[in-house]
Amino acid sequence: MSTITKIGQAHDLSADEAKRGYPVHFRAVVTYYDPRNDGKHASLFLHDSTGSIFALFPANWHWTGATPHAGSLVDVVGVTAPGDYAALITQTQMEVIGESSQKLVAKPVSFTHLATGIEDAQYVEIEGVVHSITQSGHRITLNVAMADGMIGAVSVNDPNADYRDLVDSTVLIQGSIGTLFNDSRQMVGAHLMFPNLYSVKIEERSPSNPFSLPLRSIVSLSRYTPTGTLPHRVHVRGRVTLQWPGTMICIQDDTSGVCAKTIDRTRIELGEIADVTGFVLSGGYRPMLVDSVFRTLGGSESPEAQQVTPAEALQGHHDSVLIQIEGQLTGRDLTASQPTLLLSSHGEIFPVLLPKNQNNDSLSNIRIGSTLRIIGVCSVVLDAEEMVTGSGSAVTKSFHILTRSSKDVIVLKSASWWTPERTLLGFAGAVVIAGAVFVWVVVLRRRVRQQTKVIRESEERFRHMALHDGLTGLPTRHILQERLYLAPHKVRRFNTGIALLMLDLDDFKGVNDTYGHDAGDETLRVMARRIKESIRSTDLVARMGGDEFVVLLDDFVEPGHAEVVAEKIVSALSLPIPLGEHSVSLSVSVGVCEIFDHNLNVETLLKQVDMAMYEAKANGRNRFHVFNSEMAAATIARKRMKEDLSRALEEHELELYYQPLFSAQEPTLTGFEALLRWRSKSAGFVMPSEFIPLAEETGLIVAIGEWVIREACRQVGHLERQLGREFEISINLSPRQLLHDKLPQVIQEALEENCRRPSSLKMEITENILMTDSKLNQAAILRIRDLGVRIAIDDFGIGFSSLSYISRFPVDWIKIDKSFISDCANDPASLAVVRAIIAMAHSLGIHVTAEGVETSDQLSIVTNEDCDAIQGYYYSRPVPFSDLPRWIKSLAEPLENRCVEVAIPLSSLVQEH
Ligand SMILES: Nc1nc2c(ncn2[C@@H]2O[C@H](COP(=O)(O)O[C@H]3[C@@H](O)[C@H](n4cnc5c(=O)[nH]c(N)nc54)O[C@@H]3COP(=O)(O)O)[C@@H](O)[C@H]2O)c(=O)[nH]1
């Protein structure tokens, strides 16, 4: 997998591509650093000339040099992973290499633009008024009102900084955008991560004492129109008509009333005069204040509660004003989080809200039907729909009363069963009763229905939005989960099975990149429709996000049924999709899992079908793959091995074996190839073919490879001093290691620390390193060769080697792959290949090693063909370092007496054969 070196390239990967874990290596500027982020991870936003990206790494990361701050230049290695919107970097390793001289340019953005999500992780500038400041854990948040919406600007709290001055100031803030998405990839919010107060520029400073702002009459708030583009705090004064400590305070002056949201819990007497400052929030009949603070000025003259009828209250003029109103108690819920009474009067039904956490026991004894007088602040609700679709002016829909305590509920007339009306009704007869009841129920219900219709509609809308994907209309993972949890019962009851199919479109990103996002959306809609058409109406298909879908078959599934469905889906989805004047063809990879056991575990089932889907991808895509138990065992074992391997270096479980290298013509020992071994505490003696690919995948190969270079130079240097002669060392290089910027420096240090001639070191790379990403790899190889180190091409002949490009490349050695050597004695074709490689290499001035020489026949063939060096079991297997001196001494003895065989652990012999 090729390494990505530009941030923009990594940021733009689709979720599916990012999930593959592309290796990345960037040099970038830090725009934000939070050493604690979520406790387990530290986080960084990084920026280069192509864009910005978010990187996660362990919170206990040990910085070898300086710790970073905004403006640091860092060297970062990691792998890509899907983020909520754009890709991010995990398994990050990094180092600060200095200060950036680059002046960062932040793009000014509006909230509406941020709401599209496309600026995820990018470096931007916002303008707005700071409404409030909140602290949570180690972070501080400035809640900023931009011209078109509110945004939280987040930073690591600096205990020495004073943020309070910022409230009500107009500010410009530069930082990186963290966008929040739900499972359906719908944006639910965004934060601006700013590094410190230097990123906040105050354009217009607020007065430090908010109560020094000029006083306004409360009624003027209704006429409030922001003079500039952004609204600032206002200051009003009045008598307190209601206080819900920590939530709200309402005041009233001669002109009107207003309610203000506040977190201040200071208790205040009703009727006291209070100063309140806050930000105007319009949208109701009258505006309210938010993020408010208040102070009391004494006094205790309670404002008069105006007597109003429900019809008058509905007109709206009494909104936020203290009123008294009468009605019959028709219902109550005193145990709800918001205790409520329901009153009716003159055909109107209105709720009365009581303060939370108060003793309302006295109210539970009031009989339904009793006539009550309520004193409280009137809150009028507008009909938003009517305002939009109708006249455009404020249309009131309902009202409710906010009371200060249960004392605001006065029983005027208690209802009794034997009221004159009811007695009369009793005499009037069953038909009249039925009629009256019917009318009463109809009228009451109609009113209640009207009151609750809007609530129910918005609940329905939210529920539908939460449970259905906005693009395809398919259910989301929540519905799938509900159905999955019911599945075991169904299996038990009907004695059938269930099947799960996980679908991932192959190369979907290509459609987005080539034809644009509208075409991508259309493709997803078509695919969703085709999947639905391929299954029964009782089966379920859910969109999991991106281009991933899951199908649940839980209706009388019989063995093999899921495979038939998967086959059908694979062929339905491979049909061309018309996109305007174009037509595209895509394929899909499907994982399949069938279960006929009611003890099935839903989590396990999801993991298994995911594994099967990845297997389908790995086996060439455009196909389905059925889960089997070996896959699970292999995946678990790999995961465990990865975890163990991440500790292998620090737990000293790695060691080097050395396989001798001989010159061919007069066989003399010239040096060794260093070969890595892992003596794992849990897995035993592990061969490199098993763990090097994992080290590559996880990025651990960079650290492990560095250790190999340093350790091989140290150990062979030690041997040389002991024996008084010089050896050459061959070391294998992995592709990922090659692209790490520090590699030449590591090699140079290892050479210098051990006083080694550069030409005595040979770095072995495989052919396909040269073929993939050739420009980057070639540059890296040239940098190593510039040190004077030799380059060898390993396993030559099995890849894509082209003689013409070898001639253009600075290669010193070629190692003919052992498969040709093992066959050359019996297979004329292999012998011909060996001859051709040697002739071609020599004509280009390149030396040749025959590797894997095991027999005397093979030895004489390669020697006769003029090979330069020999490596193979014929001379020796790889030898542990501690046995090398003994092995070298035994060279004088006949081959069969050499001590090497005893030097190798039995386990490694078994694995090497
Ligand atoms: N990036 C790194 N890769 C490494 C490192 N150490 C090893 N490796 C790579 O792992 C592969 C397997 O290595 P290993 O199991 O050690 O096998 C080596 C020899 O034991 C084997 N060999 C040598 N002679 C013979 C023989 O006569 N017969 C026979 N059947 N096998 C023989 O060949 C392997 C050496 O191969 P090569 O490197 O291609 O010269 C292997 O691909 C290693 O590259 C490491 O530190 N880093």
PDB file of N, CA, C and O and ligand atoms in Angstrom, residues 656 659 673-677 687-689 692 696 701 704-705 708 731-734 737 764 794-795 815 817-818 851-854 871-874 876-878 912, ligand 1:
ATOM      1  N   LEU A 656      18.246 -10.960  16.616  1.00  0.00           N
ATOM      2  CA  LEU A 656      18.734 -11.116  15.245  1.00  0.00           C
ATOM      3  C   LEU A 656      19.488 -12.432  15.087  1.00  0.00           C
ATOM      4  O   LEU A 656      20.266 -12.826  15.966  1.00  0.00           O
ATOM      5  N   GLN A 659      22.665 -15.044   8.757  1.00  0.00           N
ATOM      6  CA  GLN A 659      22.957 -16.101   7.782  1.00  0.00           C
ATOM      7  C   GLN A 659      24.213 -15.719   7.005  1.00  0.00           C
ATOM      8  O   GLN A 659      24.281 -14.642   6.398  1.00  0.00           O
ATOM      9  N   GLU A 673      23.699 -11.927   6.455  1.00  0.00           N
ATOM     10  CA  GLU A 673      22.414 -11.221   6.326  1.00  0.00           C
ATOM     11  C   GLU A 673      21.745 -11.263   7.701  1.00  0.00           C
ATOM     12  O   GLU A 673      21.621 -12.341   8.305  1.00  0.00           O
ATOM     13  N   ALA A 674      21.375 -10.095   8.198  1.00  0.00           N
ATOM     14  CA  ALA A 674      20.704 -10.026   9.507  1.00  0.00           C
ATOM     15  C   ALA A 674      19.236 -10.380   9.307  1.00  0.00           C
ATOM     16  O   ALA A 674      18.566  -9.778   8.472  1.00  0.00           O
ATOM     17  N   LEU A 675      18.749 -11.371  10.080  1.00  0.00           N
ATOM     18  CA  LEU A 675      17.362 -11.817   9.918  1.00  0.00           C
ATOM     19  C   LEU A 675      16.664 -11.775  11.281  1.00  0.00           C
ATOM     20  O   LEU A 675      17.182 -12.292  12.277  1.00  0.00           O
ATOM     21  N   LEU A 676      15.528 -11.163  11.280  1.00  0.00           N
ATOM     22  CA  LEU A 676      14.822 -10.879  12.525  1.00  0.00           C
ATOM     23  C   LEU A 676      14.078 -12.124  13.031  1.00  0.00           C
ATOM     24  O   LEU A 676      13.504 -12.872  12.239  1.00  0.00           O
ATOM     25  N   ARG A 677      14.069 -12.335  14.340  1.00  0.00           N
ATOM     26  CA  ARG A 677      13.280 -13.397  14.969  1.00  0.00           C
ATOM     27  C   ARG A 677      12.537 -12.795  16.163  1.00  0.00           C
ATOM     28  O   ARG A 677      13.036 -11.860  16.789  1.00  0.00           O
ATOM     29  N   MET A 687       8.340 -16.665  13.185  1.00  0.00           N
ATOM     30  CA  MET A 687       9.193 -16.357  12.038  1.00  0.00           C
ATOM     31  C   MET A 687       8.756 -15.032  11.404  1.00  0.00           C
ATOM     32  O   MET A 687       7.598 -14.649  11.465  1.00  0.00           O
ATOM     33  N   PRO A 688       9.699 -14.353  10.745  1.00  0.00           N
ATOM     34  CA  PRO A 688       9.382 -13.019  10.211  1.00  0.00           C
ATOM     35  C   PRO A 688       8.263 -13.037   9.173  1.00  0.00           C
ATOM     36  O   PRO A 688       7.510 -12.069   9.070  1.00  0.00           O
ATOM     37  N   SER A 689       8.151 -14.119   8.407  1.00  0.00           N
ATOM     38  CA  SER A 689       7.096 -14.127   7.383  1.00  0.00           C
ATOM     39  C   SER A 689       5.725 -13.978   8.043  1.00  0.00           C
ATOM     40  O   SER A 689       4.776 -13.519   7.425  1.00  0.00           O
ATOM     41  N   ILE A 692       6.284  -9.832  10.094  1.00  0.00           N
ATOM     42  CA  ILE A 692       6.684  -8.612   9.361  1.00  0.00           C
ATOM     43  C   ILE A 692       5.465  -7.978   8.668  1.00  0.00           C
ATOM     44  O   ILE A 692       5.277  -6.760   8.744  1.00  0.00           O
ATOM     45  N   GLU A 696       4.236  -4.195   9.272  1.00  0.00           N
ATOM     46  CA  GLU A 696       4.032  -3.255   8.150  1.00  0.00           C
ATOM     47  C   GLU A 696       2.673  -2.583   8.282  1.00  0.00           C
ATOM     48  O   GLU A 696       2.546  -1.378   8.188  1.00  0.00           O
ATOM     49  N   ILE A 701       6.808  -1.335  11.910  1.00  0.00           N
ATOM     50  CA  ILE A 701       8.024  -1.708  11.191  1.00  0.00           C
ATOM     51  C   ILE A 701       9.050  -0.583  11.221  1.00  0.00           C
ATOM     52  O   ILE A 701      10.250  -0.841  11.173  1.00  0.00           O
ATOM     53  N   ILE A 704      10.792  -0.998  14.557  1.00  0.00           N
ATOM     54  CA  ILE A 704      11.486  -2.298  14.575  1.00  0.00           C
ATOM     55  C   ILE A 704      12.668  -2.263  13.597  1.00  0.00           C
ATOM     56  O   ILE A 704      13.779  -2.698  13.913  1.00  0.00           O
ATOM     57  N   GLY A 705      12.428  -1.713  12.401  1.00  0.00           N
ATOM     58  CA  GLY A 705      13.475  -1.654  11.376  1.00  0.00           C
ATOM     59  C   GLY A 705      14.666  -0.836  11.859  1.00  0.00           C
ATOM     60  O   GLY A 705      15.818  -1.177  11.598  1.00  0.00           O
ATOM     61  N   VAL A 708      16.688  -2.942  14.108  1.00  0.00           N
ATOM     62  CA  VAL A 708      17.469  -3.957  13.379  1.00  0.00           C
ATOM     63  C   VAL A 708      18.770  -3.337  12.865  1.00  0.00           C
ATOM     64  O   VAL A 708      19.858  -3.914  13.025  1.00  0.00           O
ATOM     65  N   ILE A 731      20.959  -6.048   5.254  1.00  0.00           N
ATOM     66  CA  ILE A 731      19.765  -5.802   6.088  1.00  0.00           C
ATOM     67  C   ILE A 731      18.558  -5.592   5.188  1.00  0.00           C
ATOM     68  O   ILE A 731      18.648  -4.899   4.168  1.00  0.00           O
ATOM     69  N   ASN A 732      17.424  -6.220   5.557  1.00  0.00           N
ATOM     70  CA  ASN A 732      16.194  -6.072   4.758  1.00  0.00           C
ATOM     71  C   ASN A 732      15.475  -4.780   5.099  1.00  0.00           C
ATOM     72  O   ASN A 732      15.349  -4.414   6.267  1.00  0.00           O
ATOM     73  N   LEU A 733      14.974  -4.116   4.074  1.00  0.00           N
ATOM     74  CA  LEU A 733      14.202  -2.885   4.279  1.00  0.00           C
ATOM     75  C   LEU A 733      12.777  -3.082   3.803  1.00  0.00           C
ATOM     76  O   LEU A 733      12.557  -3.621   2.719  1.00  0.00           O
ATOM     77  N   SER A 734      11.804  -2.644   4.604  1.00  0.00           N
ATOM     78  CA  SER A 734      10.400  -2.723   4.190  1.00  0.00           C
ATOM     79  C   SER A 734      10.001  -1.439   3.491  1.00  0.00           C
ATOM     80  O   SER A 734      10.577  -0.390   3.750  1.00  0.00           O
ATOM     81  N   GLN A 737       9.271   1.481   5.821  1.00  0.00           N
ATOM     82  CA  GLN A 737      10.485   1.966   6.467  1.00  0.00           C
ATOM     83  C   GLN A 737      11.240   2.897   5.520  1.00  0.00           C
ATOM     84  O   GLN A 737      11.764   3.927   5.905  1.00  0.00           O
ATOM     85  N   GLU A 764      18.746  -4.399   1.534  1.00  0.00           N
ATOM     86  CA  GLU A 764      18.012  -5.214   0.557  1.00  0.00           C
ATOM     87  C   GLU A 764      16.578  -4.712   0.428  1.00  0.00           C
ATOM     88  O   GLU A 764      15.866  -4.586   1.425  1.00  0.00           O
ATOM     89  N   ASP A 794      16.264  -7.794  -3.759  1.00  0.00           N
ATOM     90  CA  ASP A 794      16.011  -9.109  -3.170  1.00  0.00           C
ATOM     91  C   ASP A 794      14.967  -9.863  -3.995  1.00  0.00           C
ATOM     92  O   ASP A 794      14.168  -9.239  -4.701  1.00  0.00           O
ATOM     93  N   ASP A 795      14.957 -11.171  -3.875  1.00  0.00           N
ATOM     94  CA  ASP A 795      13.929 -12.029  -4.502  1.00  0.00           C
ATOM     95  C   ASP A 795      13.777 -11.691  -5.991  1.00  0.00           C
ATOM     96  O   ASP A 795      12.664 -11.620  -6.523  1.00  0.00           O
ATOM     97  N   LYS A 815      19.780 -10.306  -5.938  1.00  0.00           N
ATOM     98  CA  LYS A 815      19.753 -11.662  -5.318  1.00  0.00           C
ATOM     99  C   LYS A 815      18.723 -12.483  -6.072  1.00  0.00           C
ATOM    100  O   LYS A 815      17.519 -12.155  -6.038  1.00  0.00           O
ATOM    101  N   ASP A 817      16.055 -15.033  -6.840  1.00  0.00           N
ATOM    102  CA  ASP A 817      15.116 -15.641  -5.901  1.00  0.00           C
ATOM    103  C   ASP A 817      15.368 -17.139  -5.755  1.00  0.00           C
ATOM    104  O   ASP A 817      15.707 -17.838  -6.718  1.00  0.00           O
ATOM    105  N   LYS A 818      15.161 -17.628  -4.506  1.00  0.00           N
ATOM    106  CA  LYS A 818      15.513 -19.034  -4.229  1.00  0.00           C
ATOM    107  C   LYS A 818      14.670 -20.024  -5.011  1.00  0.00           C
ATOM    108  O   LYS A 818      15.083 -21.149  -5.222  1.00  0.00           O
ATOM    109  N   GLU A 851      20.630 -16.968  -3.838  1.00  0.00           N
ATOM    110  CA  GLU A 851      20.154 -17.260  -2.477  1.00  0.00           C
ATOM    111  C   GLU A 851      19.336 -18.548  -2.469  1.00  0.00           C
ATOM    112  O   GLU A 851      18.747 -18.915  -3.484  1.00  0.00           O
ATOM    113  N   GLY A 852      19.390 -19.258  -1.345  1.00  0.00           N
ATOM    114  CA  GLY A 852      18.641 -20.510  -1.237  1.00  0.00           C
ATOM    115  C   GLY A 852      19.412 -21.689  -1.815  1.00  0.00           C
ATOM    116  O   GLY A 852      18.812 -22.674  -2.252  1.00  0.00           O
ATOM    117  N   VAL A 853      20.748 -21.607  -1.821  1.00  0.00           N
ATOM    118  CA  VAL A 853      21.544 -22.740  -2.320  1.00  0.00           C
ATOM    119  C   VAL A 853      21.569 -23.806  -1.221  1.00  0.00           C
ATOM    120  O   VAL A 853      22.058 -23.555  -0.121  1.00  0.00           O
ATOM    121  N   GLU A 854      21.014 -25.001  -1.556  1.00  0.00           N
ATOM    122  CA  GLU A 854      20.891 -26.037  -0.524  1.00  0.00           C
ATOM    123  C   GLU A 854      21.735 -27.273  -0.829  1.00  0.00           C
ATOM    124  O   GLU A 854      22.084 -28.025   0.083  1.00  0.00           O
ATOM    125  N   GLN A 871      24.448 -17.751  -0.823  1.00  0.00           N
ATOM    126  CA  GLN A 871      23.798 -17.753   0.501  1.00  0.00           C
ATOM    127  C   GLN A 871      22.853 -18.941   0.504  1.00  0.00           C
ATOM    128  O   GLN A 871      22.145 -19.170  -0.479  1.00  0.00           O
ATOM    129  N   GLY A 872      22.829 -19.709   1.557  1.00  0.00           N
ATOM    130  CA  GLY A 872      21.881 -20.822   1.572  1.00  0.00           C
ATOM    131  C   GLY A 872      22.215 -21.850   2.622  1.00  0.00           C
ATOM    132  O   GLY A 872      23.270 -21.800   3.258  1.00  0.00           O
ATOM    133  N   TYR A 873      21.279 -22.757   2.796  1.00  0.00           N
ATOM    134  CA  TYR A 873      21.438 -23.783   3.838  1.00  0.00           C
ATOM    135  C   TYR A 873      22.632 -24.697   3.556  1.00  0.00           C
ATOM    136  O   TYR A 873      23.113 -25.386   4.431  1.00  0.00           O
ATOM    137  N   TYR A 874      23.087 -24.726   2.271  1.00  0.00           N
ATOM    138  CA  TYR A 874      24.243 -25.581   1.967  1.00  0.00           C
ATOM    139  C   TYR A 874      25.393 -25.194   2.888  1.00  0.00           C
ATOM    140  O   TYR A 874      26.067 -26.054   3.441  1.00  0.00           O
ATOM    141  N   SER A 876      25.035 -22.720   5.532  1.00  0.00           N
ATOM    142  CA  SER A 876      24.528 -22.560   6.901  1.00  0.00           C
ATOM    143  C   SER A 876      23.118 -21.977   6.915  1.00  0.00           C
ATOM    144  O   SER A 876      22.778 -21.157   6.066  1.00  0.00           O
ATOM    145  N   ARG A 877      22.357 -22.401   7.927  1.00  0.00           N
ATOM    146  CA  ARG A 877      21.100 -21.729   8.232  1.00  0.00           C
ATOM    147  C   ARG A 877      21.420 -20.435   9.002  1.00  0.00           C
ATOM    148  O   ARG A 877      22.548 -20.270   9.449  1.00  0.00           O
ATOM    149  N   PRO A 878      20.439 -19.558   9.197  1.00  0.00           N
ATOM    150  CA  PRO A 878      20.694 -18.386  10.047  1.00  0.00           C
ATOM    151  C   PRO A 878      21.095 -18.820  11.464  1.00  0.00           C
ATOM    152  O   PRO A 878      20.554 -19.796  11.994  1.00  0.00           O
ATOM    153  N   GLU A 912      11.231 -23.390   9.298  1.00  0.00           N
ATOM    154  CA  GLU A 912      11.953 -23.023   8.085  1.00  0.00           C
ATOM    155  C   GLU A 912      11.813 -24.082   7.010  1.00  0.00           C
ATOM    156  O   GLU A 912      12.055 -23.813   5.848  1.00  0.00           O
TER     157      GLU A 912
HETATM  158  N1  LIG B   1      11.856  -5.856   6.684  1.00  0.00           N
HETATM  159  C1  LIG B   1      12.494  -6.886   7.210  1.00  0.00           C
HETATM  160  N2  LIG B   1      12.262  -8.116   6.734  1.00  0.00           N
HETATM  161  C2  LIG B   1      12.921  -9.142   7.293  1.00  0.00           C
HETATM  162  C3  LIG B   1      13.795  -8.967   8.368  1.00  0.00           C
HETATM  163  N3  LIG B   1      14.271 -10.198   8.715  1.00  0.00           N
HETATM  164  C4  LIG B   1      13.709 -11.077   7.896  1.00  0.00           C
HETATM  165  N4  LIG B   1      12.894 -10.458   7.035  1.00  0.00           N
HETATM  166  C5  LIG B   1      12.132 -11.000   5.932  1.00  0.00           C
HETATM  167  O1  LIG B   1      11.362 -12.077   6.339  1.00  0.00           O
HETATM  168  C6  LIG B   1      11.309 -13.053   5.314  1.00  0.00           C
HETATM  169  C7  LIG B   1      11.592 -14.433   5.846  1.00  0.00           C
HETATM  170  O2  LIG B   1      12.873 -14.445   6.428  1.00  0.00           O
HETATM  171  P1  LIG B   1      13.468 -15.766   7.090  1.00  0.00           P
HETATM  172  O3  LIG B   1      12.364 -16.607   7.563  1.00  0.00           O
HETATM  173  O4  LIG B   1      14.527 -15.314   8.033  1.00  0.00           O
HETATM  174  O5  LIG B   1      14.107 -16.497   5.872  1.00  0.00           O
HETATM  175  C8  LIG B   1      15.396 -16.118   5.383  1.00  0.00           C
HETATM  176  C9  LIG B   1      16.298 -17.341   5.284  1.00  0.00           C
HETATM  177  O6  LIG B   1      16.182 -18.154   6.414  1.00  0.00           O
HETATM  178  C10 LIG B   1      15.790 -18.035   4.061  1.00  0.00           C
HETATM  179  N5  LIG B   1      16.803 -18.883   3.448  1.00  0.00           N
HETATM  180  C11 LIG B   1      18.124 -18.631   3.305  1.00  0.00           C
HETATM  181  N6  LIG B   1      18.729 -19.691   2.712  1.00  0.00           N
HETATM  182  C12 LIG B   1      17.795 -20.598   2.427  1.00  0.00           C
HETATM  183  C13 LIG B   1      17.786 -21.890   1.816  1.00  0.00           C
HETATM  184  O7  LIG B   1      18.822 -22.395   1.399  1.00  0.00           O
HETATM  185  N7  LIG B   1      16.598 -22.517   1.712  1.00  0.00           N
HETATM  186  C14 LIG B   1      15.440 -21.949   2.171  1.00  0.00           C
HETATM  187  N8  LIG B   1      14.315 -22.648   2.044  1.00  0.00           N
HETATM  188  N9  LIG B   1      15.409 -20.756   2.771  1.00  0.00           N
HETATM  189  C15 LIG B   1      16.558 -20.097   2.896  1.00  0.00           C
HETATM  190  O8  LIG B   1      15.501 -16.973   3.168  1.00  0.00           O
HETATM  191  C16 LIG B   1      15.159 -15.790   3.936  1.00  0.00           C
HETATM  192  C17 LIG B   1      16.060 -14.667   3.528  1.00  0.00           C
HETATM  193  O9  LIG B   1      15.413 -14.141   2.457  1.00  0.00           O
HETATM  194  P2  LIG B   1      15.825 -12.779   1.809  1.00  0.00           P
HETATM  195  O10 LIG B   1      15.603 -11.678   2.801  1.00  0.00           O
HETATM  196  O11 LIG B   1      14.883 -12.688   0.671  1.00  0.00           O
HETATM  197  O12 LIG B   1      17.231 -12.877   1.419  1.00  0.00           O
HETATM  198  C18 LIG B   1      12.283 -12.682   4.245  1.00  0.00           C
HETATM  199  O13 LIG B   1      11.595 -12.183   3.120  1.00  0.00           O
HETATM  200  C19 LIG B   1      13.078 -11.594   4.859  1.00  0.00           C
HETATM  201  O14 LIG B   1      13.374 -10.609   3.899  1.00  0.00           O
HETATM  202  C20 LIG B   1      14.034  -7.642   8.843  1.00  0.00           C
HETATM  203  O15 LIG B   1      14.820  -7.393   9.749  1.00  0.00           O
HETATM  204  N10 LIG B   1      13.349  -6.637   8.242  1.00  0.00           N
END
